Short mmCIF file of C-alpha atoms and ligand atoms in Angstrom, two decimals:
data_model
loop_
_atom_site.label_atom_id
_atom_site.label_comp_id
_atom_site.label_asym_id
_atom_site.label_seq_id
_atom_site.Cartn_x
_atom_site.Cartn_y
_atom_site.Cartn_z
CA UNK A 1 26.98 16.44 13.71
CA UNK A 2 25.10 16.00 16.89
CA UNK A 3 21.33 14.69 17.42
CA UNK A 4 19.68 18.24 17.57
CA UNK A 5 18.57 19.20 20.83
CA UNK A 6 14.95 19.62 19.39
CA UNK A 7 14.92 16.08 19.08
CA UNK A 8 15.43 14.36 21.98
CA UNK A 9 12.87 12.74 24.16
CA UNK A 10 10.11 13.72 21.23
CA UNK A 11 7.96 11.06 20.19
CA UNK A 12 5.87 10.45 17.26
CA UNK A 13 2.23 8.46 16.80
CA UNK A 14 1.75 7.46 12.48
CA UNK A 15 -0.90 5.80 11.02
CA UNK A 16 -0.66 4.59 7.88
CA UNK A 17 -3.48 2.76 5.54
CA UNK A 18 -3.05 -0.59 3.85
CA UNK A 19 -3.27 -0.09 0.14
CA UNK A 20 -4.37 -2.31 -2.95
CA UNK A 21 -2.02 -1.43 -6.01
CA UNK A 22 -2.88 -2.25 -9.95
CA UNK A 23 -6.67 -2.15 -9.65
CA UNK A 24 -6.37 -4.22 -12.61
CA UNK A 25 -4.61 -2.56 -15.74
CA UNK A 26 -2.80 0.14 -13.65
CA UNK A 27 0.48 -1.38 -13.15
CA UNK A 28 3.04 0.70 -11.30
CA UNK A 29 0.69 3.25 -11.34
CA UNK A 30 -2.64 3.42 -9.56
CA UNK A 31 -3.07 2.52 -6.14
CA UNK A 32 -6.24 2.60 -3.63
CA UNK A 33 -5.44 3.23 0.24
CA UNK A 34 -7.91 1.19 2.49
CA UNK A 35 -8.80 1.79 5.66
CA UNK A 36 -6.86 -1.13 7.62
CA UNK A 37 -3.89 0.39 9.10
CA UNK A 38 -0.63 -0.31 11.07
CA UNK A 39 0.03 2.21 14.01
CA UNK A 40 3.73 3.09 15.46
CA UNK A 41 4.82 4.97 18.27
CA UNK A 42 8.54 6.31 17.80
CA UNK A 43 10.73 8.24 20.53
CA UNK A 44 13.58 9.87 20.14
CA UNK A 45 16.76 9.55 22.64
CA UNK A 46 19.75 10.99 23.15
CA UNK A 47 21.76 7.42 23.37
CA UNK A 48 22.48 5.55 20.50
CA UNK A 49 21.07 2.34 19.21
CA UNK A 50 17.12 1.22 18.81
CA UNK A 51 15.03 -0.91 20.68
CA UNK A 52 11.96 -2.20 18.84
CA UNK A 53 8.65 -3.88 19.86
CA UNK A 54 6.06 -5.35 17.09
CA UNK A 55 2.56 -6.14 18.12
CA UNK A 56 0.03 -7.77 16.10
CA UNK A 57 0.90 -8.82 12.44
CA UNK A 58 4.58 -9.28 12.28
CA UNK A 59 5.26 -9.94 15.60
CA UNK A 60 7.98 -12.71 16.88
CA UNK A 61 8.87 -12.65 12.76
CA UNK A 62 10.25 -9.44 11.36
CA UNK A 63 13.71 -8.19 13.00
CA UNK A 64 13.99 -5.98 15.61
CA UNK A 65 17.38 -4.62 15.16
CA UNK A 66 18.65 -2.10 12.70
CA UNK A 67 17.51 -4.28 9.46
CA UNK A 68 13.66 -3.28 10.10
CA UNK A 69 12.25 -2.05 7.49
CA UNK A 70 10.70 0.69 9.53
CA UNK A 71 13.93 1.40 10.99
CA UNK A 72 15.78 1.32 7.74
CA UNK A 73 13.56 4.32 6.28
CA UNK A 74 13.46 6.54 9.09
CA UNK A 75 17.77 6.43 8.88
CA UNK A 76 17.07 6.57 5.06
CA UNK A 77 15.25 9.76 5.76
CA UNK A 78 17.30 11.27 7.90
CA UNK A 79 20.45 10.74 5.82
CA UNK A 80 18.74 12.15 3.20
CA UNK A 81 19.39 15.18 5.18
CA UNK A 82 22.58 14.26 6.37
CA UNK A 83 21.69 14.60 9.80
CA UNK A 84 22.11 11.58 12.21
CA UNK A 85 20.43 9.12 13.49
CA UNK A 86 19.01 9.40 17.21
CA UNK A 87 18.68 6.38 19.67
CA UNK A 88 14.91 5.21 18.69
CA UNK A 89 12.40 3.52 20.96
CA UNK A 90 10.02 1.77 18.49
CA UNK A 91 6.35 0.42 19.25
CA UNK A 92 4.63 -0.93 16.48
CA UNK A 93 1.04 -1.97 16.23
CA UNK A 94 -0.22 -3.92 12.97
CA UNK A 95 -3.16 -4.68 11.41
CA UNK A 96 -2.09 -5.19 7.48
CA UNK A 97 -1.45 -8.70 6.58
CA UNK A 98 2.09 -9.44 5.45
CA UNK A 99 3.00 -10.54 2.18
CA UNK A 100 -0.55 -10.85 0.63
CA UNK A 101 -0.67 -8.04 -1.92
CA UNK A 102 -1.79 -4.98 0.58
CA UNK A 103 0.86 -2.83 0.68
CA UNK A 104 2.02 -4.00 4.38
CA UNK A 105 6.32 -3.21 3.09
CA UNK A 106 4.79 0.29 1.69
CA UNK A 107 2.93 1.50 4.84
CA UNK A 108 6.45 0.03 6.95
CA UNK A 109 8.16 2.15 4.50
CA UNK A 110 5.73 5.07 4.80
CA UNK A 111 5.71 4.63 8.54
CA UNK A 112 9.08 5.25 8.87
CA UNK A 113 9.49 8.38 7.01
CA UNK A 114 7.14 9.78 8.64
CA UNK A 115 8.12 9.08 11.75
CA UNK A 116 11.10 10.83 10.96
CA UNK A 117 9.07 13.50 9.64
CA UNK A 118 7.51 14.36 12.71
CA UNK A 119 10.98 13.93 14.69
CA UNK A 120 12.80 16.03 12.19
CA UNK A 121 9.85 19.21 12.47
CA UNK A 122 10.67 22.61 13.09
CA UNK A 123 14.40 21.05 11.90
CA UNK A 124 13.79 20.60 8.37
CA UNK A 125 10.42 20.69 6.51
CA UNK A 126 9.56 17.30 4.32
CA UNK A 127 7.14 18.60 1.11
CA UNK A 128 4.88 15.88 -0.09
CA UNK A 129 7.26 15.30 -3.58
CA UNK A 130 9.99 14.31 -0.88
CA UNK A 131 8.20 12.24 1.19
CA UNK A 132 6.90 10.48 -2.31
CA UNK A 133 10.44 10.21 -2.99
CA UNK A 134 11.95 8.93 -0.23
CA UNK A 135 9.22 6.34 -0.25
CA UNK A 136 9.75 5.08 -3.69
CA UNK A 137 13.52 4.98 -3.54
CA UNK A 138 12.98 2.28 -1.06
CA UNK A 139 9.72 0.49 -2.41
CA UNK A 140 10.81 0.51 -6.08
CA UNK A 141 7.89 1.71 -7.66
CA UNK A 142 4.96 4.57 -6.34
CA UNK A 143 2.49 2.47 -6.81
CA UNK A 144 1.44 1.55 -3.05
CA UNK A 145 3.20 3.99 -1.31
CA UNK A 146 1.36 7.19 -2.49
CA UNK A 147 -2.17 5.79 -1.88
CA UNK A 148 -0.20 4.74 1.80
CA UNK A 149 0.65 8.51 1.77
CA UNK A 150 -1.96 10.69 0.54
CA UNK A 151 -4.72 7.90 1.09
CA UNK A 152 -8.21 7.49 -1.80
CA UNK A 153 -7.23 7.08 -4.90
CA UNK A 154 -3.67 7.48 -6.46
CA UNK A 155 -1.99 7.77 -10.02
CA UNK A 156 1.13 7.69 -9.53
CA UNK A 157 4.11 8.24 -12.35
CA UNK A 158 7.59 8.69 -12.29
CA UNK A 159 9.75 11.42 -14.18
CA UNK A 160 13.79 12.60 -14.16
CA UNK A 161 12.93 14.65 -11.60
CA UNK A 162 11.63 12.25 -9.22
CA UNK A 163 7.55 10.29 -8.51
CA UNK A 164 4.74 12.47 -9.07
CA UNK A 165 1.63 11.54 -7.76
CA UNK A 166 -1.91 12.86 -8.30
CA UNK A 167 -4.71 11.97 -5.60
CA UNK A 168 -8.13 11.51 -6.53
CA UNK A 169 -11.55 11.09 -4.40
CA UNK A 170 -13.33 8.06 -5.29
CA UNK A 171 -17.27 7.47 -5.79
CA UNK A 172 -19.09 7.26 -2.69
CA UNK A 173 -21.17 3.69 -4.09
CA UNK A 174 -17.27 1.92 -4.71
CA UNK A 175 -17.34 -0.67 -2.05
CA UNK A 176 -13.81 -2.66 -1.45
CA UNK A 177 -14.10 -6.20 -0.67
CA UNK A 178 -10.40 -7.96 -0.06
CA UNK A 179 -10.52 -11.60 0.20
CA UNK A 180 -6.63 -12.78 2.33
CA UNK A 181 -5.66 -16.32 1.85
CA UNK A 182 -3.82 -18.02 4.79
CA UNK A 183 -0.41 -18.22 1.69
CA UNK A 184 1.93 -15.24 0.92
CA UNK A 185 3.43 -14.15 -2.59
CA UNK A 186 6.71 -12.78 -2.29
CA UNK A 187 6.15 -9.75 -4.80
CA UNK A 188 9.84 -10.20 -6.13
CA UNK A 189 8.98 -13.47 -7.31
CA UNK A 190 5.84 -11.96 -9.39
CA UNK A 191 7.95 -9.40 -10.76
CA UNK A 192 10.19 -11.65 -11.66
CA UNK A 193 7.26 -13.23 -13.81
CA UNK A 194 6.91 -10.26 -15.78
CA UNK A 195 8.35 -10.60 -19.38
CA UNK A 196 11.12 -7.77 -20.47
CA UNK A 197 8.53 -6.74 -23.19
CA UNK A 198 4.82 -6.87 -24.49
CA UNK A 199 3.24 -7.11 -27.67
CA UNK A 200 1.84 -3.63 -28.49
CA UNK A 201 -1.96 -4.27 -29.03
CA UNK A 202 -1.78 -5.37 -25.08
CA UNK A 203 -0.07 -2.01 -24.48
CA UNK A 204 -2.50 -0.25 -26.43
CA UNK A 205 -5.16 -2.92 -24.32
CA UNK A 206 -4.70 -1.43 -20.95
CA UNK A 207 -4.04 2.11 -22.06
CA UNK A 208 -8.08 2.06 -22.79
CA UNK A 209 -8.81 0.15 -19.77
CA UNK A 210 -6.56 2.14 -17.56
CA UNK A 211 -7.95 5.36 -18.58
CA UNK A 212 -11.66 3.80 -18.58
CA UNK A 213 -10.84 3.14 -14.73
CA UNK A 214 -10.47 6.24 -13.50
CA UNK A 215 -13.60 7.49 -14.71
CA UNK A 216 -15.22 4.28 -13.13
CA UNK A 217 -14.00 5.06 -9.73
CA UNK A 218 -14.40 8.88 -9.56
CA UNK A 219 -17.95 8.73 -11.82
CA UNK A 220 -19.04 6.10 -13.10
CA UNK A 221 -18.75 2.62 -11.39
CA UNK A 222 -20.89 0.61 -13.34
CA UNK A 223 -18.09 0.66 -15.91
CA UNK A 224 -15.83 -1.22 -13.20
CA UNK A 225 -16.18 -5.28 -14.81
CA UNK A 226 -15.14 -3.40 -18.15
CA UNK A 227 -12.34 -1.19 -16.76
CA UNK A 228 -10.49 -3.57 -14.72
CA UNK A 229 -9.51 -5.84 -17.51
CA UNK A 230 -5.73 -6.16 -17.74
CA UNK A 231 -3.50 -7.96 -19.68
CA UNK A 232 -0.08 -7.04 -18.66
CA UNK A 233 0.67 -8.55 -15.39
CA UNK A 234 -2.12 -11.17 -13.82
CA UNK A 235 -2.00 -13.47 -16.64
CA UNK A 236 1.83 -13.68 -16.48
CA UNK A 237 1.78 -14.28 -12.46
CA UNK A 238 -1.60 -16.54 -12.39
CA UNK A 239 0.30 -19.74 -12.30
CA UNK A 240 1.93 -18.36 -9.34
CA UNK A 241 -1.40 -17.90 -7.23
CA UNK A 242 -3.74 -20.51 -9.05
CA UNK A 243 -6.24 -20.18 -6.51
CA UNK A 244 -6.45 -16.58 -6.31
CA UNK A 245 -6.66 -16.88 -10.24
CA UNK A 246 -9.82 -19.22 -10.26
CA UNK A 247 -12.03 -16.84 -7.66
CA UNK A 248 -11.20 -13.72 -10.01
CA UNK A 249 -12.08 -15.83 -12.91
CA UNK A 250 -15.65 -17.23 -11.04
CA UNK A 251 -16.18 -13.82 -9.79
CA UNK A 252 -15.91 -11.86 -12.95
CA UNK A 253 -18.20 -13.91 -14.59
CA UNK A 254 -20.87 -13.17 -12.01
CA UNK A 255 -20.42 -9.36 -12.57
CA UNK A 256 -17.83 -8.46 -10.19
CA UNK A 257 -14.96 -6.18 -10.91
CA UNK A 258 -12.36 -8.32 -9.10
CA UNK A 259 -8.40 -8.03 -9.78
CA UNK A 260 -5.65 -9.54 -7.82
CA UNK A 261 -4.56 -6.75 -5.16
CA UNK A 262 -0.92 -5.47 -5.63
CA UNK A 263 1.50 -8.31 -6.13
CA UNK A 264 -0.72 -10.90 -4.87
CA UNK A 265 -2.46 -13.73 -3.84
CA UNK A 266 -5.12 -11.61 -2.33
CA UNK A 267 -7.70 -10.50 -4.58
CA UNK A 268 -9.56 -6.91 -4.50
CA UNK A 269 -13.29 -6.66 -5.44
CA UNK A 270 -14.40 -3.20 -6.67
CA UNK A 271 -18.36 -3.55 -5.75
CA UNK A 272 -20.25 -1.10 -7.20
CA UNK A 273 -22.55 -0.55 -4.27
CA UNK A 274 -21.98 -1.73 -0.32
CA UNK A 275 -24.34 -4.66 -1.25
CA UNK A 276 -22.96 -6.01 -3.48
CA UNK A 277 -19.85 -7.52 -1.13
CA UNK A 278 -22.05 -9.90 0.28
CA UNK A 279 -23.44 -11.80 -3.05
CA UNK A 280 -19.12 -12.01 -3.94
CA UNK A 281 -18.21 -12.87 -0.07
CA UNK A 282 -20.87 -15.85 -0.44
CA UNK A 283 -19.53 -17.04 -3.70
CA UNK A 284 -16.00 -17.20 -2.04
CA UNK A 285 -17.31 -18.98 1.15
CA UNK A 286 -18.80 -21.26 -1.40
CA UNK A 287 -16.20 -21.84 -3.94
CA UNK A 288 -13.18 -21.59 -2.22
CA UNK A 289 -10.95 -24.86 -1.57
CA UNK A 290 -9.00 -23.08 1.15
CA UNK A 291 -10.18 -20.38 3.62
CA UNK A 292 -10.29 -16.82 2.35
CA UNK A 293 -10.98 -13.91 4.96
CA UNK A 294 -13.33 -11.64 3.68
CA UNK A 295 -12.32 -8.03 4.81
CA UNK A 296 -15.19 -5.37 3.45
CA UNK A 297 -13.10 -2.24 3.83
CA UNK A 298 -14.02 1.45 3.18
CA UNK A 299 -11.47 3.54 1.23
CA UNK A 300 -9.29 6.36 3.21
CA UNK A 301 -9.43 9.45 2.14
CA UNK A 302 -6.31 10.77 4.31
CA UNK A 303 -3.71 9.00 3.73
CA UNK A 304 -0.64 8.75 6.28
CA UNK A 305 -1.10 11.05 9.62
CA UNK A 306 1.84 11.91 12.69
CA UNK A 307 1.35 13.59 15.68
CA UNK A 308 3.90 15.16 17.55
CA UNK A 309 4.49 15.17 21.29
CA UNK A 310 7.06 17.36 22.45
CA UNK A 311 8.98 16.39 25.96
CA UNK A 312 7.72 18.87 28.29
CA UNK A 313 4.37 17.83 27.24
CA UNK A 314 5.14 14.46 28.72
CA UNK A 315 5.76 15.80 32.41
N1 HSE B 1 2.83 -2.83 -8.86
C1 HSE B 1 3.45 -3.75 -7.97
C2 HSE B 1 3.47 -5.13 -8.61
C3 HSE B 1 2.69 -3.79 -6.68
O1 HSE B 1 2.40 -5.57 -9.02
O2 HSE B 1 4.53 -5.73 -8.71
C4 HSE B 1 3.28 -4.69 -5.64
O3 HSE B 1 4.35 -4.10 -4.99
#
């Protein structure tokens, strides 16, 4: 089959939000989209083959040919369709740190099948379940992308039928504080940390705390210190990000509801009012033995957006 004619010389604008998965006991399943985000411009041609520019976080490092991971899920979307794949004029613009726990391979992911989204409208419709899908398929686990997606707060699950997600609106006084070391963490390597099984009282551990969170974040954040405890991934991966282990340690004595974000090393502070970020920044500054940037970030509450510009529009 052809390119449809729809297609060609369309172009596409995404944004998509960084996101903090875990949130402490919620592994693989909640998620928190922040308002940091990577912007891509996408046009469609009639010739095959993509060009691709990066600008900003990534740039001169992540491939510009076919292997891009934004690249790879737009063609993952459209086969999912079986339709192919257009020539592709790619302009990225990022913002979300690479390899530091916020979601950066999520929002690519997101970012592509989007894109396609918007290329592919008024040719075939993409429902929120299959854009959730498509997402996962490549990221493994919903965890970051639906946040990335559907932006606030997600719980994500997954089913024989596909991801599900649920979105939720977080408390207006839950401030997000991110503190980004200069060192990645590949997130394969912390999964690969994980142990096959865990004792049952653990289980049973973060069921409570995991349940106690959401009613933190949508009602109640002074229950945050409580609700973020966790016992089934951070201790298993802190040997892996030492440093990011001692602030979280130093900060949740003083109060602070602070988890490592996603896979790691950076490390997510859930302040329970806007204040409160400056008392844990200062503690950082202070205790740190290597530089953290603080990033005091507001939650999104939409999630992944495309625009469409049609051809004629462009003359
Ligand atoms: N839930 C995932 C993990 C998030 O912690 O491994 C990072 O992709």
């Amino acid at each position: 089959m052809s390119v449809p004619s729809a297609m060609a010389g369309r172009s596409v604008t995404v944004q998509v939000p960084a996101t903090s998965a875990n949130l402490g006991p919620g592994f693989d399943t909640l998620g928190l989209a922040l308002a940091l985000y990577d912007t891509l411009h996408v046009t469609a041609r009639d010739e095959p083959g993509v060009h691709v520019e990066v600008h900003g976080i990534g740039e001169g490092e992540v491939p510009t040919d076919e292997s891009n991971l934004v690249v790879r899920a737009i063609a993952h979307t459209f086969d999912a369709f079986d339709l192919p794949l257009p020539g592709l004029d790619l302009v990225a613009h990022n913002s979300i740190p690479h390899g530091r726990g916020l979601g950066s391979s999520g929002a690519a992911i997101v970012s592509g099948i989007m894109a396609a989204k918007g290329l592919l409208e008024g040719i075939v419709e993409i429902d929120s379940e299959k854009l959730l899908a498509l997402a996962t398929d490549m990221e493994g686990h919903p965890d970051n992308v639906a946040p990335a997606l559907f932006g606030g707060l997600t719980i994500a699950w997954t089913t024989p039928e596909g991801p599900k997600h649920k979105k939720l609106i977080v408390h207006r006084g839950v401030s997000p504080l991110v503190f980004v070391p200069e060192h990645v963490m590949s997130t394969a390597l912390a999964r690969s940390l994980q142990p096959e099984s865990v004792p049952h009282e653990d289980a049973v551990f973060n069921v409570s705390r995991s349940a106690l969170l959401i009613a933190a974040l949508i009602q109640s954040p002074e229950l945050l210190l409580a609700a973020t405890e966790d016992k089934l991934h951070q201790s298993y991966r802190a040997a892996a990000m030492p440093e990011t282990n001692k602030l979280i340690t130093l900060l949740r004595e003083q109060g602070f509801a602070a988890v490592v974000s996603g896979a790691g090393p950076s490390l997510l502070v859930l302040a329970s009012d806007p204040g409160q970020r400056l008392v844990a920044a200062d503690l950082v500054a202070r205790e740190s033995d290597t530089p953290w940037q603080a990033l005091m970030l507001a939650v999104d509450f939409q999630g992944a957006s495309v625009s469409v510009t049609e051809p004629a529009a462009l003359v």
